XYZ file of C-alpha atoms in Angstrom:
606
model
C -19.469 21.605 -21.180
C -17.728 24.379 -18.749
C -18.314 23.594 -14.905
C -19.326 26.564 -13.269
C -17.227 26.972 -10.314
C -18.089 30.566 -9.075
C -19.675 30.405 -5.648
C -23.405 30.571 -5.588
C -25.564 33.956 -5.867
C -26.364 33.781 -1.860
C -22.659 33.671 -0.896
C -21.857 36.602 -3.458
C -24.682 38.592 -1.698
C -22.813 38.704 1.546
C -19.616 39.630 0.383
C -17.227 36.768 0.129
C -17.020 36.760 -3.531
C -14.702 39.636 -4.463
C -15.819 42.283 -6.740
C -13.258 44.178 -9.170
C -11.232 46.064 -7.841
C -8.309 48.943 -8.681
C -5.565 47.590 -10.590
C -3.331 44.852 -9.130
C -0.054 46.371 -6.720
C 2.993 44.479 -6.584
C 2.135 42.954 -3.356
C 4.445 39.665 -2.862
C 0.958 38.002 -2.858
C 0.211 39.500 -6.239
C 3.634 38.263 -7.472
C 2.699 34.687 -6.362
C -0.475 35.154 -8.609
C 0.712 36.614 -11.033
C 3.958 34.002 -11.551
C 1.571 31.339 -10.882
C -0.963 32.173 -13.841
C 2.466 32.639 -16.212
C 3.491 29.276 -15.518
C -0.108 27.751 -16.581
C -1.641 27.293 -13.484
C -5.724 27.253 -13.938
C -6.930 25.971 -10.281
C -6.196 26.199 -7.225
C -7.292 23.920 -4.230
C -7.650 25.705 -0.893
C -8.396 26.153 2.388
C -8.313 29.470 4.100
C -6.954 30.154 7.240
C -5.039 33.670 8.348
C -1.851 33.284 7.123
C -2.713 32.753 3.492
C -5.965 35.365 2.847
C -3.071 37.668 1.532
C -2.258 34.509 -1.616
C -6.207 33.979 -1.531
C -7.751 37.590 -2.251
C -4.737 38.249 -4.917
C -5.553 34.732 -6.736
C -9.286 35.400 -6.748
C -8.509 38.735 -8.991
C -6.614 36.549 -11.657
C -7.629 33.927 -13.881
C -6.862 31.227 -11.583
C -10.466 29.183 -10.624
C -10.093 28.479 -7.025
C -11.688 25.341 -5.621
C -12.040 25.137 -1.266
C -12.614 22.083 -0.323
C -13.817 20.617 3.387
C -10.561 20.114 4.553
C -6.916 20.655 3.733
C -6.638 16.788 2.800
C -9.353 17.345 0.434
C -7.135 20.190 -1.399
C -3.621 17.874 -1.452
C -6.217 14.995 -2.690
C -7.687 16.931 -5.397
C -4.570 18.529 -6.213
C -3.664 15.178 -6.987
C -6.562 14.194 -8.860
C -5.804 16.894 -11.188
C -2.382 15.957 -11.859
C -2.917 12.296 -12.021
C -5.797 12.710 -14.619
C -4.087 15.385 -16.705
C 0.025 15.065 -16.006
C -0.083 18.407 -15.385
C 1.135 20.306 -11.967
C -1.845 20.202 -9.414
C -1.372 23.422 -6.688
C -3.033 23.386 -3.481
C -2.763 26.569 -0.960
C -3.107 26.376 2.996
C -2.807 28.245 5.947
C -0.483 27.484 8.366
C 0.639 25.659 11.761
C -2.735 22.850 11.131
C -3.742 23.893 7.779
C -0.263 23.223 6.393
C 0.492 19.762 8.621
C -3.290 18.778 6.923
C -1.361 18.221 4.035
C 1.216 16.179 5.117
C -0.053 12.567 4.518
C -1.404 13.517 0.645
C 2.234 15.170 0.193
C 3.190 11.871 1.130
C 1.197 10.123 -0.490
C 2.304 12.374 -4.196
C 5.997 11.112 -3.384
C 5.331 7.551 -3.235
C 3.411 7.659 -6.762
C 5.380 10.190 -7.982
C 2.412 12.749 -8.881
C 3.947 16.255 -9.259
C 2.139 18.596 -7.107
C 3.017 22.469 -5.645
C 1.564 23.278 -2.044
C 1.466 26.335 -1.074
C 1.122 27.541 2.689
C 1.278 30.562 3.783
C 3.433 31.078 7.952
C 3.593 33.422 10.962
C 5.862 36.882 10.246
C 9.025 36.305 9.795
C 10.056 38.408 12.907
C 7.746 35.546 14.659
C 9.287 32.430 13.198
C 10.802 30.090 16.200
C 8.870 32.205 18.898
C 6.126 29.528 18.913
C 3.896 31.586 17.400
C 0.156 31.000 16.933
C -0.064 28.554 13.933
C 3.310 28.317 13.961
C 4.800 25.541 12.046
C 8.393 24.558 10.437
C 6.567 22.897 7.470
C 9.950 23.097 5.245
C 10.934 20.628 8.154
C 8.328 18.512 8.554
C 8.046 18.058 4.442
C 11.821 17.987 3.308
C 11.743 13.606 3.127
C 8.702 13.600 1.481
C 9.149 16.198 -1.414
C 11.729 16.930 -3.819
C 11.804 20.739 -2.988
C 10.694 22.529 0.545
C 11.711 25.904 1.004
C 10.519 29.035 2.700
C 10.755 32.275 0.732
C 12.341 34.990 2.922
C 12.830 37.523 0.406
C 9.609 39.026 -1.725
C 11.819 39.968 -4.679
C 12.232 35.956 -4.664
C 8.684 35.037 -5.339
C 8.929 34.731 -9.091
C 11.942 32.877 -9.314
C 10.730 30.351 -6.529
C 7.951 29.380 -8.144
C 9.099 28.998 -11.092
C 12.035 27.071 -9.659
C 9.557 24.636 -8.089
C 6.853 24.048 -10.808
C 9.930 23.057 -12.865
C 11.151 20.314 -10.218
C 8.066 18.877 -9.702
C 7.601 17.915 -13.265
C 11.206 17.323 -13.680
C 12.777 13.592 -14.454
C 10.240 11.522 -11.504
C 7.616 13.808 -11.271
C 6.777 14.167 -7.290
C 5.352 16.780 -4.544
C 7.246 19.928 -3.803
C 6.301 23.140 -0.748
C 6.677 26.326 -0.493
C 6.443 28.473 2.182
C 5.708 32.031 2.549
C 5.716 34.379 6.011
C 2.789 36.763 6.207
C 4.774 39.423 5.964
C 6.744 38.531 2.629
C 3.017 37.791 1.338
C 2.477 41.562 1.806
C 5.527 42.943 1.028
C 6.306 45.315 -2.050
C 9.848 44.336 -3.490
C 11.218 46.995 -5.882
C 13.042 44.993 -8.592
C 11.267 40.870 -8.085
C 14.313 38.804 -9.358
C 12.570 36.372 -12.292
C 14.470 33.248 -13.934
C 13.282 30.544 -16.437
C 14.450 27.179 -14.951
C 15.265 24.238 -17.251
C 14.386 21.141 -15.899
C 17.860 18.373 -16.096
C 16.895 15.417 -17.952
C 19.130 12.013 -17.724
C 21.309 11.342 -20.832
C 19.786 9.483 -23.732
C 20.339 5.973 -24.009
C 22.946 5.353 -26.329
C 22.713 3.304 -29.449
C 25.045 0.381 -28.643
C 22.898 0.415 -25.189
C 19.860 -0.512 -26.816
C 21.654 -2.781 -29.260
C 22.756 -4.533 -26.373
C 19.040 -5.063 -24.977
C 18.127 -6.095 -28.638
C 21.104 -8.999 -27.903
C 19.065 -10.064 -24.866
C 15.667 -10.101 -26.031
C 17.136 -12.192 -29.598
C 18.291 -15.028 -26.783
C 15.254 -15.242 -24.410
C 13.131 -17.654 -24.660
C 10.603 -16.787 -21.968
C 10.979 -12.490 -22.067
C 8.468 -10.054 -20.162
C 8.117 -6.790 -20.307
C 7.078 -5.267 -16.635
C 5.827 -2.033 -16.722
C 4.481 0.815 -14.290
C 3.807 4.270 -13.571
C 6.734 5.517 -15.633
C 5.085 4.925 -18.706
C 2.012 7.067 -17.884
C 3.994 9.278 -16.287
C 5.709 9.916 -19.687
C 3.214 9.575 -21.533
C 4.392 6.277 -23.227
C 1.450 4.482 -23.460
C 1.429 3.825 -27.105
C 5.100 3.107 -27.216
C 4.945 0.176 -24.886
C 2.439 -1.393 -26.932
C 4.084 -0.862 -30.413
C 7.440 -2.035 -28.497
C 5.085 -5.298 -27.160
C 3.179 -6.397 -30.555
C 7.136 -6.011 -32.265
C 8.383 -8.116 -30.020
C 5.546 -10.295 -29.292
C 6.160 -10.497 -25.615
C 3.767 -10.348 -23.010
C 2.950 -7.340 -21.017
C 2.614 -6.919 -17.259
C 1.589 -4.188 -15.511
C 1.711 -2.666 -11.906
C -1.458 -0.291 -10.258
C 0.466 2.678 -11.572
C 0.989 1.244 -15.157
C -2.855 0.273 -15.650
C -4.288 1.422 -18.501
C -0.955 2.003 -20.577
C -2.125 -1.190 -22.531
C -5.504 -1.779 -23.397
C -7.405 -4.392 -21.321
C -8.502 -6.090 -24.650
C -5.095 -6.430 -25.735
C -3.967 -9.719 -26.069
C -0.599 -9.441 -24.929
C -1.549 -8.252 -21.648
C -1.244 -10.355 -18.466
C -2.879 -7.836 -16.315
C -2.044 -6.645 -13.018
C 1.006 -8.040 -11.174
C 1.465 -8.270 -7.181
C 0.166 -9.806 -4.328
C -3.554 -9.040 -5.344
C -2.364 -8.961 -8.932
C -3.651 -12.070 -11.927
C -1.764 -15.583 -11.219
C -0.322 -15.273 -14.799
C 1.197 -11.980 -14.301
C 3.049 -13.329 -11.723
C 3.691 -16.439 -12.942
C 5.503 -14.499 -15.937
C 7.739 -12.215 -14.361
C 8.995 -15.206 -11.837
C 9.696 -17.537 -14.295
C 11.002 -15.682 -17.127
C 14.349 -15.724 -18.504
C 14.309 -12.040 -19.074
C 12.653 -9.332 -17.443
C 12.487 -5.691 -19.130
C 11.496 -3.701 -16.165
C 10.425 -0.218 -17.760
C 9.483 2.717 -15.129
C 8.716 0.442 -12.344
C 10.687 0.656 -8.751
C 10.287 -3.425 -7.450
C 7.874 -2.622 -4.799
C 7.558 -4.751 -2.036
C 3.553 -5.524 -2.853
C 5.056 -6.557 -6.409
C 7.700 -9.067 -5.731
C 7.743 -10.012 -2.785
C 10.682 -11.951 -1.198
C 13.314 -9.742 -3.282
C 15.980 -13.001 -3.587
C 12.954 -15.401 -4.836
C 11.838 -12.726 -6.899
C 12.804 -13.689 -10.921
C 15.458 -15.732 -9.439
C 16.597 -17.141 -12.885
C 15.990 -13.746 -14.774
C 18.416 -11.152 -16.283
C 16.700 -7.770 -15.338
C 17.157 -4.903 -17.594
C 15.713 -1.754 -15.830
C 15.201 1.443 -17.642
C 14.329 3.861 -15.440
C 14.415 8.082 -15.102
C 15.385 8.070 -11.252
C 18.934 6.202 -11.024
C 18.331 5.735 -7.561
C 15.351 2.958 -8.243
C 18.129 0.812 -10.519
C 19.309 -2.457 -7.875
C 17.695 -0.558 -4.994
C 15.226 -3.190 -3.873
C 16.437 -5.976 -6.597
C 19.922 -6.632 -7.970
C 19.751 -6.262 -12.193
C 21.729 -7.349 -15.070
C 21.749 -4.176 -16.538
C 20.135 -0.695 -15.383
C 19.766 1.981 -17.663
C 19.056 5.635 -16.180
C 16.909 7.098 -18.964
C 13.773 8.925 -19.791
C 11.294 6.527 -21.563
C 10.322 8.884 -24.236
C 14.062 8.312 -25.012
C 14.838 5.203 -24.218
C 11.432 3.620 -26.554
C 12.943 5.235 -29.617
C 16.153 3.040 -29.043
C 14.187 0.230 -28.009
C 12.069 0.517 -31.356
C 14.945 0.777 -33.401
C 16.236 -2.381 -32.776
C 13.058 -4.672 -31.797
C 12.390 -7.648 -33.621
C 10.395 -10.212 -33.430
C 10.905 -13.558 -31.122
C 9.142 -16.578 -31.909
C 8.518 -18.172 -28.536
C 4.899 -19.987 -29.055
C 5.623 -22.436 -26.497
C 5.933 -19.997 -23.781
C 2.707 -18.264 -24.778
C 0.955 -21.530 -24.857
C 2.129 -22.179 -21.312
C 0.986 -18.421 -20.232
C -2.527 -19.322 -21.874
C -2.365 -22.459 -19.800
C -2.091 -20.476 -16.511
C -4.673 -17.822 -17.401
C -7.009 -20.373 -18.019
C -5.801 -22.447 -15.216
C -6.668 -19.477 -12.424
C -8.236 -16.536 -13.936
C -9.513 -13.293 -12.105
C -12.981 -14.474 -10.862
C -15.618 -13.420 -8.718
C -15.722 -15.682 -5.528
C -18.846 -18.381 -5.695
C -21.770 -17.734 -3.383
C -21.223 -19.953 -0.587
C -24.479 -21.169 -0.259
C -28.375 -21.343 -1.827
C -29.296 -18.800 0.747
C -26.510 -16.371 -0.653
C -28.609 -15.982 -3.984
C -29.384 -12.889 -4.985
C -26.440 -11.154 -2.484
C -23.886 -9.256 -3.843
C -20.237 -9.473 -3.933
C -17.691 -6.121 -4.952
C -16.456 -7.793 -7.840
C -20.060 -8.309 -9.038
C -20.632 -4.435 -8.479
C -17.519 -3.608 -10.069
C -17.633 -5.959 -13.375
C -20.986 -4.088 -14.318
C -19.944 -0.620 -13.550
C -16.702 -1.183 -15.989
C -19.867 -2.751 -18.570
C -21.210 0.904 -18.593
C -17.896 3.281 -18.412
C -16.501 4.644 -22.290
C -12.763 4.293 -21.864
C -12.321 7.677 -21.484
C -14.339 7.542 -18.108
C -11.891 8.331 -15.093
C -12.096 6.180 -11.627
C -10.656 6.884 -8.543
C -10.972 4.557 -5.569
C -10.040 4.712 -1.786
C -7.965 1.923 -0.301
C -9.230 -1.048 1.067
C -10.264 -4.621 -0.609
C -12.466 -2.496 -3.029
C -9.539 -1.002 -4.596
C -8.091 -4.244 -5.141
C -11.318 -5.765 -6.936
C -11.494 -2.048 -8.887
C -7.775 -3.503 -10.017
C -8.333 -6.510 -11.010
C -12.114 -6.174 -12.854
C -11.928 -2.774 -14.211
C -11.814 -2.503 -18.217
C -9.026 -0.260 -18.606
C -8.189 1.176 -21.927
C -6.508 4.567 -21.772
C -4.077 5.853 -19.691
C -4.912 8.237 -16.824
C -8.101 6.275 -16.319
C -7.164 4.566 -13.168
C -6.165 7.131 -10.094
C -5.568 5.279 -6.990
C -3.530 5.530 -3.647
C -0.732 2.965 -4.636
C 2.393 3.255 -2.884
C 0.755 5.148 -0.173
C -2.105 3.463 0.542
C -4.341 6.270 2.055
C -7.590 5.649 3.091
C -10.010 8.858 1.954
C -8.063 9.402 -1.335
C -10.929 8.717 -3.601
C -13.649 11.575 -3.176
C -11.413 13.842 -3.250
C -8.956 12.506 -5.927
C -11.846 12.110 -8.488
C -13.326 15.800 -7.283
C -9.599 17.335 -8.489
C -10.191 14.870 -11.794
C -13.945 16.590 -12.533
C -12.244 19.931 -12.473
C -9.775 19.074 -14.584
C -11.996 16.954 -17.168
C -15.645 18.117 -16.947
C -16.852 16.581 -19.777
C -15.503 12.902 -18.985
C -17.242 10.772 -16.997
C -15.824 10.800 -13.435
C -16.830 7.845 -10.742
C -15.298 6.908 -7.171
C -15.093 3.580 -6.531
C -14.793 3.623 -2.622
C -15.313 1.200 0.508
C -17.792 2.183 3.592
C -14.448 2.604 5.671
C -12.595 4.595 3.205
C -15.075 6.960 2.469
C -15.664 7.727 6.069
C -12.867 9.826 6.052
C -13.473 12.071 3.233
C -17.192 11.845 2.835
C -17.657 15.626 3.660
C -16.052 16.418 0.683
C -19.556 15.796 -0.963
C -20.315 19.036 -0.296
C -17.548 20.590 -2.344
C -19.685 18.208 -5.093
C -22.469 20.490 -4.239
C -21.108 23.419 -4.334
C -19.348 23.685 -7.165
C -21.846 21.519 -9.286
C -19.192 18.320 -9.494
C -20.922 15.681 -11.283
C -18.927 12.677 -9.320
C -20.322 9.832 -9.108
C -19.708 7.731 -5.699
C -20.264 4.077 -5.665
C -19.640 2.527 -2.518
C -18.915 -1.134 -1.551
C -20.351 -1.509 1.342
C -19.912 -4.797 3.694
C -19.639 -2.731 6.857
C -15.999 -3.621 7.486
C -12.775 -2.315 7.340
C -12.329 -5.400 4.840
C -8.477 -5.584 4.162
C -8.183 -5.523 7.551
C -10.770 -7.677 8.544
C -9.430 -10.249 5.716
C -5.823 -9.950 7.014
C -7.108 -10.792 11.064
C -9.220 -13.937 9.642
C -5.610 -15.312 8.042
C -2.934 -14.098 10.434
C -4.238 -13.967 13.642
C -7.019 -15.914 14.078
C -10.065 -14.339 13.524
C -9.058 -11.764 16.200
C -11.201 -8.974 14.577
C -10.150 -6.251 16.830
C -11.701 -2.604 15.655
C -12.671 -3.769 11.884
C -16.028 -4.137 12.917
C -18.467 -0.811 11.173
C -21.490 -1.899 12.399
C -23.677 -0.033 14.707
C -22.291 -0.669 17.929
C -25.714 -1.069 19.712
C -27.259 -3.671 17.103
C -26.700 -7.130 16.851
C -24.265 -8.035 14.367
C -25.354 -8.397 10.926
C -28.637 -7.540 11.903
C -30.941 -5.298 9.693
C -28.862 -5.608 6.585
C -31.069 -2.993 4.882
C -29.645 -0.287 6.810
C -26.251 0.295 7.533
C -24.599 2.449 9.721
C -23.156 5.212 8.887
C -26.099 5.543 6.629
C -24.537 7.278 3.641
C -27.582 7.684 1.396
C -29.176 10.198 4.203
C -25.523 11.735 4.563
C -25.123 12.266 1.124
C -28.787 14.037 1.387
C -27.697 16.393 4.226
C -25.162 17.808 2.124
C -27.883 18.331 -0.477
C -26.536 15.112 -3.008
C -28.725 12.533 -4.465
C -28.479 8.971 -3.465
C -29.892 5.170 -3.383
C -28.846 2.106 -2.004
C -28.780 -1.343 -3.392
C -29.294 -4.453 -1.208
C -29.900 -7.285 -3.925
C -28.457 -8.404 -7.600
C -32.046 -7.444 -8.725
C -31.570 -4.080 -7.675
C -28.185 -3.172 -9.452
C -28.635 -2.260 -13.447
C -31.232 0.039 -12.727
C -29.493 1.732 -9.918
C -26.340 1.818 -11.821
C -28.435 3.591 -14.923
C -29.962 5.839 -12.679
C -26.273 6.954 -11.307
C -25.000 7.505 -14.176
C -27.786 9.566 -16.213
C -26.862 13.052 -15.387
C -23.245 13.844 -16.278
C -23.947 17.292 -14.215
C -25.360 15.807 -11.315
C -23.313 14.135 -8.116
C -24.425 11.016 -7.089
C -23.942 8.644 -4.708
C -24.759 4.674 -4.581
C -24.522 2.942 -1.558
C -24.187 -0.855 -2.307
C -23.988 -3.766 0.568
C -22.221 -6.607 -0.304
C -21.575 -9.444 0.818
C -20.163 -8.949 4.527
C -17.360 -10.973 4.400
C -16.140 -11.622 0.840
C -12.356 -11.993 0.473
C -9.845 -10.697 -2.171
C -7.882 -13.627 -4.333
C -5.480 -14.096 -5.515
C -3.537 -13.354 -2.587
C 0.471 -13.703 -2.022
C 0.670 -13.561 1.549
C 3.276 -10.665 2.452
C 7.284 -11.348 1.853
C 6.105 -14.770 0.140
C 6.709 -15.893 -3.444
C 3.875 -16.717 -6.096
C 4.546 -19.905 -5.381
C 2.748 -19.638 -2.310
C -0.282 -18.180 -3.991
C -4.039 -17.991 -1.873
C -6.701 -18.728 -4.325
C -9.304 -18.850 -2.449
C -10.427 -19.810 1.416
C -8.332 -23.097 1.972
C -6.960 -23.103 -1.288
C -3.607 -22.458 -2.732
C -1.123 -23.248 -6.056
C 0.250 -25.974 -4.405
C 4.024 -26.760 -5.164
C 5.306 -25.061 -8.111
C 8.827 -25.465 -8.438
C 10.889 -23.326 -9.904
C 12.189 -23.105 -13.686
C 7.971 -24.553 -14.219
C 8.261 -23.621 -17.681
């Protein structure tokens, strides 16, 4: 199946879809889509303002599909989503002074999960930079901490080269976010002799052999070894090393947001999800193991926690491709600045297999002691109500592996985590590092492009979807069969969850409800009602209020591949997510539940 993306017959009618025209001039804008469709670049997402109709009317007369979405976030988001769900470079295109500071946060957000992305904005005249122009913006200025390349082109003759320069950084070593910039005026300029280079992206040095033997030393003495993996190893594409490296050594597997789905959920080696909303085992395994092999991962905070409790009695090998991550946020035995497609051929080499049955008895033991559950109703009168992890456990019953889902932020995302069947790589897009609110529609709308023939479904919360919901008309436009299924317990939940423990039940601004009904009352219609929002921009839609309700409605979402949906499911109002490691704590001081907790565990367990 192709997705149609050309704009509909109606829109063509008045004009705005261009017709052929004379042959292309060397118009800086023609050199910028030109260079772009040489470097591989199928889609564009865009906004269009005045300062970049010059980059917009010469991409729309070369094989590049361009895809405008409701709002510049929309375009960095789905940008993203294409990236994420391919590993190739996602381009967006904006206008400048607002259009270009729209993309700010997802440029951010690319950095922290190291997603390699190119925007594009177009500026004022160069003769009207600094004046204060309107739409003026220093966007090189604003971006430079949050990409690995911002640059304004000054100079037409060096569009090529620029591009090129940038697509190659992006995708370089960490993948990440870079900008460029280009004046009006160098958009319609007609350079003479364009300069053109091929860039070769620098790649660390291989590990060396006696390197790897020297892991191989290691993992021969542990007796309780881990392997703790992340985003690295679907960044490079690793997947299937990991889990050859895994099943040769027979040591357990755990795995940050980034990482999910580089191990099969049915694997048995895999712990699942580590972190403060990550599986009790996971955790329990990286703190009390004797050796941790840390591979593409960069210690986040929301993974371990208090850095000097964190795998206190561990030696840490890291293996990472950005030498800055190695003893940044925790100290290691040995760091190894690498490329994992390099590094797992070393690795390989010299793995072999450690007999350590008591330690994966004891795992077993703490699986079994506190698995991932869905929180009990709390009373008789609760039958029949929902919870998200209820919604989310039979959505992942329906999804092939290959199915892609995105999720905003919020406690849904966390459930989505932790219940999810997971089974390929590139399966699991989510706001990690960043944590913005709004990713999802837009994330999984840049995934549909990319993959129209895979199944494509947004997992997103009442409050995150509020701030990107208009992007369901880009669904419509363009014929975008995502599917939006939305938790719904008419709360900012995380937030809510995090006033009810730290301060009191002081639930200042959480609240979604409609501020002129009682609280709680009329269950059976929310506010914001998204079902009749999803009709006024011409997408289909239910809601679900009771367990009943919920196979058929999930059936009925998912029948037409073509079609965009959207499911609007209340849950319970004020469900909670566990386990929870309350922030800068240890796993020691584990929430599993309301009033319940791990109770001492002291350290060296095993």
């Amino acid at each position: 199946m192709k997705l149609d993306l050309t704009l509909p017959a109606a829109e063509a009618a008045t004009g705005a879809v261009a017709q052929p025209v004379a042959p292309l001039s060397a118009k800086g804008a023609d050199l910028i889509a030109r260079t772009l469709v040489d470097i591989g670049i199928d889609t564009v997402f865009c906004y269009p303002g005045g300062a970049n109709l010059e980059m917009l009317d010469a991409l729309s007369r070369v094989s590049i599909t361009l895809v405008r979405t409701e709002h510049e976030q929309g375009s960095v988001f789905g940008a993203q989503g294409y990236a994420r769900a391919t590993g190739k470079l996602g381009v967006c295109l904006a206008t400048s002074g607002p259009g270009a500071t729209n993309l700010v946060t997802g440029i951010a957000d690319a950095a922290s999960d190291s997603v390699p992305i190119l925007a594009i904005t177009g500026n004022v005249a160069t003769h009207w930079l600094g004046k204060n122009a309107f739409q003026e913006v220093d966007i090189v200025a604003i971006t430079k901490p949050v990409t690995k390349l911002a640059r304004q082109v000054r100079e037409a003759r060096d569009i090529p080269a620029a591009l090129r320069e940038a697509a190659a950084c992006a995708l370089a070593g960490r993948p990440g976010p870079v900008l460029l910039d280009f004046p009006k005026d160098i958009q319609q300029a007609r350079p003479d002799q364009p300069t053109d280079k091929r860039f070769t992206s620098a790649v660390p040095a291989g590990m060396s052999d006696e390197t790897a033997q020297r892991i191989a030393a290691l993992l021969a003495q542990s007796e309780r070894p881990v392997i703790y993996a992340g985003g690295g190893v679907i960044a490079s594409g690793t997947g299937a090393q990991l889990v050859a490296l895994a099943e040769a050594l027979d040591c357990p597997v755990a795995l940050t947001m980034m990482g999910l789905g580089a191990v099969p959920d049915t694997h048995p080696l895999l712990l699942g999800p580590l972190g403060m909303h990550g599986a009790y085992v996971a955790n329990v395994a990286v703190n009390e193991a004797d050796l941790v092999l840390a591979l593409g991962v960069r210690f986040d905070d929301r993974v371990i926690g208090d850095p000097a409790s964190f795998a206190r009695h561990a030696k840490i090998v890291h293996i990472d491709v950005d030498a800055a991550e190695i003893g940044k946020n925790k100290p290691v035995t040995l760091g190894v600045h690498a490329d994992l497609r390099d590094a797992f051929t070393g690795l390989l080499a010299h793995a072999k297999r450690r007999d350590v049955p008591a330690w994966h008895a004891y795992l077993r033991e703490r699986r079994e002691a506190h698995p991932l559950r869905a929180p009990q109703a709390a009373s008789p009168d609760d039958a029949g109500v929902l919870t998200g992890v209820d919604v989310i456990a039979a959505l992942a019953a329906l999804l092939p592996p290959e199915a892609v889902v995105t999720t905003g932020v919020g406690q849904h995302q966390m459930w989505a985590m932790q219940h999810l069947r997971l089974r390929e790589p590139r399966t699991f897009l989510s706001s990690a590092g960043f944590g913005t609110m709004g990713f999802g529609l837009p994330a999984a709308i840049g995934a549909k492009v990319a993959l129209p023939d895979v199944p494509v479904i947004d997992i997103d919360g009442d409050g995150s979807l509020n701030m990107s919901v208009n992007e369901l008309s880009t669904c419509r436009r363009y014929g975008l069969g995502v599917k939006v299924l939305v938790i719904n317990n008419q709360w900012l939940g995380m937030v809510r969850q995090w006033q009810d423990m730290i301060y009191a039940r002081n639930r200042v601004a959480s609240s979604l409800v409609d501020p002129n009904a009682a609280l709680g009352a009329d269950e059976g219609h929310p506010y914001p009602d998204f079902v009749t929002i999803a009709a006024g921009y011409g997408v289909a839609g239910a809601r679900v209020t009771r367990a009943e309700q919920l196979p058929a409605a999930l059936a009925r979402m998912l029948a037409d591949p073509s079609e965009p949906y959207l499911l609007d499911v209340l849950v319970a109002r004020e469900d909670d997510v566990y386990p929870m490691i309350p922030a800068g704590k240890t796993y020691r001081d584990v929430v599993f539940g309301p009033g319940e907790a791990a109770g001492p565990i002291a350290a060296g367990a095993f």
